[in-house]
Coordinates of C-alpha atoms and ligand atoms in Angstrom, one line a residue:
X370 CA -4.3 21.2 4.9
X371 CA -8.1 20.9 5.2
X372 CA -8.8 17.2 5.0
X373 CA -12.3 16.4 3.7
X374 CA -13.9 13.2 5.1
X375 CA -14.9 11.0 2.2
X376 CA -17.0 8.2 3.8
X377 CA -17.8 7.0 7.2
X378 CA -16.5 3.6 8.2
X379 CA -16.3 1.7 11.5
X380 CA -12.6 0.8 11.7
X381 CA -10.9 3.3 9.4
X382 CA -11.0 7.0 8.5
X383 CA -10.9 8.2 4.9
X384 CA -10.0 11.7 3.8
X385 CA -8.9 13.6 0.7
X386 CA -7.3 16.9 0.0
X387 CA -6.3 17.9 -3.5
X388 CA -4.6 15.0 -5.2
X389 CA -4.0 13.2 -1.9
X390 CA -6.1 10.5 -0.2
X391 CA -5.4 9.6 3.4
X392 CA -6.5 6.3 4.8
X393 CA -6.1 5.8 8.6
X394 CA -6.5 2.6 10.5
X395 CA -8.5 3.7 13.5
X396 CA -8.3 1.0 16.2
X397 CA -5.7 2.6 18.5
X398 CA -6.9 0.6 21.6
X399 CA -5.6 -2.5 19.7
X400 CA -2.4 -0.8 18.4
X401 CA -4.4 -0.6 15.1
X402 CA -4.6 -4.4 14.7
X403 CA -6.9 -5.3 11.8
X404 CA -9.9 -7.6 11.8
X405 CA -11.6 -8.8 8.6
X406 CA -13.9 -5.7 8.7
X407 CA -11.0 -3.4 8.9
X408 CA -9.4 -5.0 5.9
X409 CA -12.7 -4.9 3.9
X410 CA -13.0 -1.2 4.7
X411 CA -9.3 -0.5 3.8
X412 CA -9.9 -2.3 0.5
X413 CA -13.0 -0.3 -0.2
X414 CA -11.2 3.0 0.4
X415 CA -8.2 2.0 -1.7
X416 CA -10.6 1.1 -4.6
X417 CA -12.2 4.5 -4.3
X418 CA -8.8 6.2 -4.5
X419 CA -7.9 4.0 -7.5
X420 CA -11.1 5.0 -9.3
X421 CA -10.7 8.8 -8.6
X422 CA -8.6 10.3 -11.4
X423 CA -7.8 13.3 -9.3
X424 CA -6.0 11.2 -6.7
X425 CA -2.3 10.5 -7.4
X426 CA -1.0 9.6 -3.9
X427 CA -2.5 7.6 -1.1
X428 CA -1.2 8.0 2.4
X429 CA -1.7 4.9 4.7
X430 CA -1.3 5.6 8.4
X431 CA -2.5 4.6 11.8
X432 CA -4.6 6.7 14.3
X433 CA -2.8 7.8 17.4
X434 CA -1.5 8.2 20.0
X435 CA -3.8 6.0 22.1
X436 CA -4.8 7.2 25.6
X437 CA -1.7 5.6 27.0
X438 CA 0.4 7.9 24.8
X439 CA 1.7 5.1 22.5
X440 CA 1.6 5.2 18.7
X441 CA 1.0 2.4 16.2
X442 CA 0.8 2.2 12.5
X443 CA -0.6 -1.4 12.7
X444 CA 0.1 -4.4 14.9
X445 CA -1.2 -7.0 12.3
X446 CA -4.1 -9.4 12.5
X447 CA -6.3 -9.0 15.6
X448 CA -5.4 -12.0 17.6
X449 CA -8.6 -11.9 19.6
X450 CA -10.6 -12.9 16.5
X451 CA -8.1 -15.4 15.1
X452 CA -9.8 -18.7 14.7
X453 CA -8.7 -22.0 13.3
X454 CA -8.5 -21.0 9.6
X455 CA -8.0 -17.3 9.7
X456 CA -9.4 -14.1 11.3
X457 CA -13.1 -14.5 11.9
X458 CA -15.6 -11.7 10.9
X459 CA -19.1 -10.9 12.0
X460 CA -20.4 -13.5 9.5
X461 CA -18.4 -16.3 11.3
X462 CA -16.2 -16.9 8.2
X463 CA -12.4 -17.2 8.8
X464 CA -10.3 -15.1 6.4
X465 CA -6.8 -13.9 5.5
X466 CA -8.2 -11.0 3.4
X467 CA -5.2 -8.8 4.2
X468 CA -3.5 -10.7 1.3
X469 CA -6.0 -9.2 -1.1
X470 CA -5.2 -5.7 0.3
X471 CA -1.5 -6.3 -0.1
X472 CA -2.0 -7.1 -3.8
X473 CA -4.2 -4.0 -4.3
X474 CA -1.7 -1.7 -2.7
X475 CA 1.0 -3.0 -5.0
X476 CA -1.1 -2.8 -8.2
X477 CA -3.0 0.4 -7.7
X478 CA -1.5 2.8 -10.3
X479 CA -0.9 5.6 -7.8
X480 CA 1.9 6.1 -5.3
X481 CA 1.1 4.6 -1.8
X482 CA 3.1 6.1 1.0
X483 CA 3.1 4.5 4.5
X484 CA 3.4 7.0 7.3
X485 CA 4.6 4.9 10.3
X486 CA 4.5 6.2 13.8
X487 CA 5.0 3.7 16.6
X488 CA 4.6 0.0 16.0
X489 CA 4.5 -1.6 12.5
X490 CA 4.7 -5.2 13.5
X491 CA 3.5 -8.6 12.2
X492 CA 1.0 -8.2 9.4
X493 CA 1.2 -4.5 10.0
X494 CA 4.8 -4.6 9.1
X495 CA 4.0 -6.3 5.8
X496 CA 1.4 -3.5 5.1
X497 CA 4.1 -0.8 5.3
X498 CA 6.5 -3.0 3.3
X499 CA 4.1 -3.4 0.3
X500 CA 3.6 0.4 0.1
X501 CA 5.8 2.2 -2.5
X502 CA 7.5 4.4 0.0
X503 CA 7.7 4.5 3.8
X504 CA 8.2 7.6 5.9
X505 CA 9.0 6.8 9.6
X506 CA 8.5 8.8 12.7
X507 CA 11.5 8.8 15.1
X508 CA 9.4 6.6 17.4
X509 CA 8.7 3.9 14.8
X510 CA 9.3 0.3 15.7
X511 CA 9.4 -2.4 13.0
X512 CA 9.4 -6.2 13.2
X513 CA 7.8 -9.5 12.4
X514 CA 6.3 -11.7 15.1
X515 CA 5.0 -14.7 13.3
X516 CA 7.2 -17.5 14.7
X517 CA 6.5 -16.1 18.2
X518 CA 2.7 -16.0 17.8
X519 CA 2.2 -18.9 15.5
X520 CA 1.9 -17.3 12.1
X521 CA 4.0 -16.3 9.1
X522 CA 3.7 -14.5 5.8
X523 CA 5.5 -16.5 3.1
X524 CA 4.3 -14.2 0.4
X525 CA 5.4 -10.5 0.0
X526 CA 6.1 -10.6 3.8
X527 CA 9.1 -12.8 3.2
X528 CA 10.1 -12.8 -0.5
X529 CA 9.5 -9.0 -1.1
X530 CA 11.1 -8.2 2.3
X531 CA 14.2 -10.1 1.1
X532 CA 14.2 -8.0 -2.1
X533 CA 14.1 -4.8 0.0
X534 CA 16.6 -5.6 2.8
X535 CA 18.5 -8.6 1.4
X536 CA 18.2 -12.3 2.2
X537 CA 20.3 -12.4 5.4
X538 CA 18.6 -9.4 7.0
X539 CA 15.1 -10.7 6.0
X540 CA 15.9 -14.1 7.6
X541 CA 17.1 -12.4 10.7
X542 CA 13.9 -10.3 10.9
X543 CA 11.7 -13.4 10.7
X544 CA 13.8 -16.0 12.6
X545 CA 14.6 -13.8 15.6
X546 CA 11.4 -11.6 15.7
X547 CA 13.4 -8.7 17.1
X548 CA 12.2 -5.1 17.0
X549 CA 14.1 -2.4 15.1
X550 CA 14.0 1.3 15.6
X551 CA 13.6 4.0 12.9
X552 CA 17.3 4.5 12.4
X553 CA 18.0 0.8 12.0
X554 CA 15.1 0.6 9.5
X555 CA 16.7 3.5 7.6
X556 CA 20.1 1.8 7.6
X557 CA 18.7 -1.4 6.1
X558 CA 16.7 0.4 3.4
X559 CA 13.3 -0.5 4.9
X560 CA 12.2 3.1 5.1
X561 CA 12.9 6.1 2.9
X562 CA 13.2 8.9 5.6
X563 CA 12.9 9.5 9.3
X564 CA 11.3 12.6 10.9
X565 CA 10.2 13.7 14.3
X566 CA 6.7 12.2 15.0
X567 CA 5.0 15.6 15.0
X568 CA 6.3 16.3 11.5
X569 CA 5.3 12.9 10.0
X570 CA 2.1 14.0 8.3
X571 CA 3.6 17.2 7.0
X572 CA 6.5 15.3 5.5
X573 CA 4.0 12.9 3.9
X574 CA 2.2 15.8 2.3
X575 CA 5.5 17.3 1.2
X576 CA 6.5 14.1 -0.6
X577 CA 3.1 13.8 -2.1
X578 CA 3.1 17.3 -3.5
X579 CA 6.5 16.7 -5.1
X580 CA 5.2 13.4 -6.7
X581 CA 2.0 15.1 -7.9
X582 CA 4.0 17.6 -10.0
X583 CA 5.3 14.7 -12.0
X584 CA 3.9 12.9 -15.0
X585 CA 1.1 10.5 -14.0
X586 CA 1.7 8.1 -16.9
X587 CA 5.4 8.0 -16.2
X588 CA 4.9 7.2 -12.5
X589 CA 2.2 4.6 -13.5
X590 CA 4.5 2.8 -15.9
X591 CA 7.4 3.0 -13.4
X592 CA 5.4 1.4 -10.6
X593 CA 4.3 -1.5 -12.8
X594 CA 7.9 -1.9 -14.1
X595 CA 9.2 -2.1 -10.5
X596 CA 6.4 -4.7 -9.7
X597 CA 7.0 -6.7 -12.9
X598 CA 10.5 -7.6 -11.6
X599 CA 9.0 -9.7 -8.8
X600 CA 5.4 -10.3 -9.6
X601 CA 5.7 -12.9 -12.4
X602 CA 2.9 -13.0 -15.0
X603 CA 0.6 -10.8 -12.8
X604 CA 3.4 -8.2 -12.9
X605 CA 3.9 -8.5 -16.6
X606 CA 0.1 -8.1 -17.1
X607 CA 0.2 -4.8 -15.2
X608 CA 3.1 -3.5 -17.2
X609 CA 1.6 -4.7 -20.5
X610 CA -1.8 -3.2 -19.5
X611 CA -0.1 0.2 -19.5
X612 CA 1.2 -0.5 -23.1
X613 CA -2.4 -1.2 -24.1
X614 CA -3.5 2.0 -22.4
X615 CA -0.9 4.1 -24.2
X616 CA -1.7 2.4 -27.5
X617 CA -5.4 3.2 -27.2
X618 CA -4.3 6.9 -26.8
X619 CA -2.6 6.8 -30.3
X620 CA -4.3 7.7 -33.6
X621 CA -3.0 4.3 -34.9
X622 CA -4.9 2.4 -32.2
X623 CA -8.0 4.5 -32.7
X624 CA -8.0 3.8 -36.5
X625 CA -8.5 0.1 -35.8
X626 CA -11.6 0.8 -33.7
X627 CA -12.9 3.4 -36.1
X628 CA -12.6 1.1 -39.1
X629 CA -14.5 -1.6 -37.2
X630 CA -17.3 0.8 -36.2
X631 CA -17.5 2.1 -39.8
X632 CA -17.5 -1.5 -41.2
X633 CA -14.5 -0.8 -43.5
X634 CA -11.0 -2.3 -43.6
X635 CA -8.5 -0.5 -41.3
X636 CA -5.9 1.7 -43.0
X637 CA -2.7 1.6 -41.1
X638 CA -0.6 2.7 -44.1
X639 CA 0.5 6.1 -42.7
X640 CA 1.9 4.5 -39.5
X641 CA 5.6 3.5 -39.8
X642 CA 7.3 0.2 -38.8
X643 CA 9.8 2.0 -36.6
X644 CA 13.3 0.5 -36.2
Ligands
2NE1328 C1 2.4 -4.1 19.1 C2 3.0 -4.5 20.4 C3 4.5 -4.8 20.3 C4 2.8 -3.3 21.4 O1 3.2 -3.6 22.7 P1 2.7 -2.7 23.9 O2 3.4 -3.3 25.1 O3 3.0 -1.3 23.6 O4 1.1 -2.8 24.0 P2 0.2 -4.0 24.5 O5 -0.2 -3.8 25.9 O6 0.8 -5.3 24.0 O7 -1.1 -3.7 23.5 C5 -2.0 -2.7 23.9 C6 -3.4 -3.3 23.6 O8 -3.5 -3.7 22.2 C7 -3.8 -5.0 22.1 C8 -3.2 -5.7 23.3 O9 -3.8 -7.0 23.6 C9 -3.6 -4.7 24.4 O10 -4.9 -4.8 24.7 P3 -5.4 -4.7 26.3 O11 -4.6 -5.6 27.1 O12 -5.1 -3.2 26.6 O13 -6.9 -5.0 26.2 N1 -3.2 -5.6 20.9 C10 -2.0 -5.2 20.4 N2 -1.7 -5.9 19.3 C11 -2.8 -6.7 19.1 C12 -3.1 -7.6 18.1 N3 -2.3 -7.9 17.0 N4 -4.3 -8.2 18.1 C13 -5.2 -8.0 19.2 N5 -4.9 -7.1 20.1 C14 -3.7 -6.5 20.1 C15 2.3 -5.7 21.0 O14 1.0 -5.4 21.4 C16 2.3 -6.9 20.1 O15 3.3 -7.6 20.0 N6 1.2 -7.2 19.5 C17 0.9 -8.4 18.7 C18 1.6 -8.3 17.3 C19 1.4 -9.5 16.5 O16 1.9 -10.6 16.8 N7 0.5 -9.5 15.5 C20 0.0 -10.6 14.8 C21 1.1 -11.1 13.8 S1 0.4 -12.4 12.7 C22 -0.3 -11.4 11.4 O17 -0.5 -10.2 11.6 C23 -0.7 -12.0 10.2 C24 0.0 -12.9 9.5 O18 1.2 -13.3 10.1 C25 -0.4 -13.5 8.3 C26 -1.6 -13.2 7.8 C27 -2.3 -12.2 8.4 C28 -1.9 -11.6 9.6

C-alpha cells in the first residue's frame, strides 16, 4: 500500500490510499494522549474524510512504537494540560472537545475502524469504543482510568460501553479501573478480532477492502440504524436523513422540485400508494 499524505498537521498524520483514509495520532512520547489541538486536528481530518466521496473507510490508529519500544493507540486526555474546566489549549481556553470528535466518529456515514496496538485507556479507550469496529494487536491493553485520575465519561464512555459489553462488565471496567488484554477484550465483545502487532495495519486494510466491495448506501443506512437504537432524536435524525437522501434520488421526489422550478402544480399521479 502506498499511503499518500493528505495534509500536514502538528499532532496527527493523515493519509489516503484508494477508498481508505488513515488518521494516526502522533504523540508517541505521551502514549498518544490528546490535547485540544490534537482533537481539533482529528476533527478536521475526519471532516475531510466525510466530504471525500471516494473514501468509504477510515482507519484510526496511534503512532508507534515509541523509542522505549512501547505501543499506544491513545492514553486519553493529556493530563499535563488539564486545567480546572477541561484541557487547556494554546488560546488558554479549557475544553472537552473530544466529545465533539466522538459524535463525529459515530455520525460520519463511512465505516470507522480503530486499529489498537498497545494502550487504549481513559479517553483513548472511549475513542476506540465509538468506532464502528476495532481490530486489536496482540499487545493491546484496554481500560478506563477516570475514578483513579479524577475524571469520568458518563456519555458514550459509559452508556455505550454498557451496550457493547453489558451493564455488569461496564461497571466493573469503570469502578475497578483494571487493564484488560486483547484476548479478554475479544471475549467481552469489545473488539472484533486480534492479530499479531506486525499484522495490524494489513488486517485493517483487508477488512477495509472487504467493506469497500459492498453497497455504500446500504452500509450508510445500516450505520445510522445501529446508531438510532441508542442516540435518541439525533439518531433518528441521521436515519431519517438517509430516507430524505434516497427520496431525492427518486423520479417522484424530483417531480416536486421540477414542478416548483417550472411554476406548475406537481403531478404525482403516476406514483403508486404502495401497500
Ligand atoms: C497509558 C499508561 C498506562 C502507560 O503506562 P507506561 O508505564 O507504559 O508509560 P508511562 O511512563 O506512564 O508514560 C510514558 C510517558 O507518557 C506520558 C507519561 O507521563 C510519560 O511521560 P514521561 O514521564 O516520559 O515524560 N503520558 C502517558 N499518558 C499520558 C496522559 N494521558 N497525559 C499526559 N502524559 C501521559 C499510563 O501512562 C497511564 O495510565 N496514562 C494515563 C491514562 C489516563 O488516565 N488518561 C486520562 C483519562 S481521563 C480522559 O482521558 C478524559 C475523560 O475522562 C473525559 C473527557 C476527556 C478525557
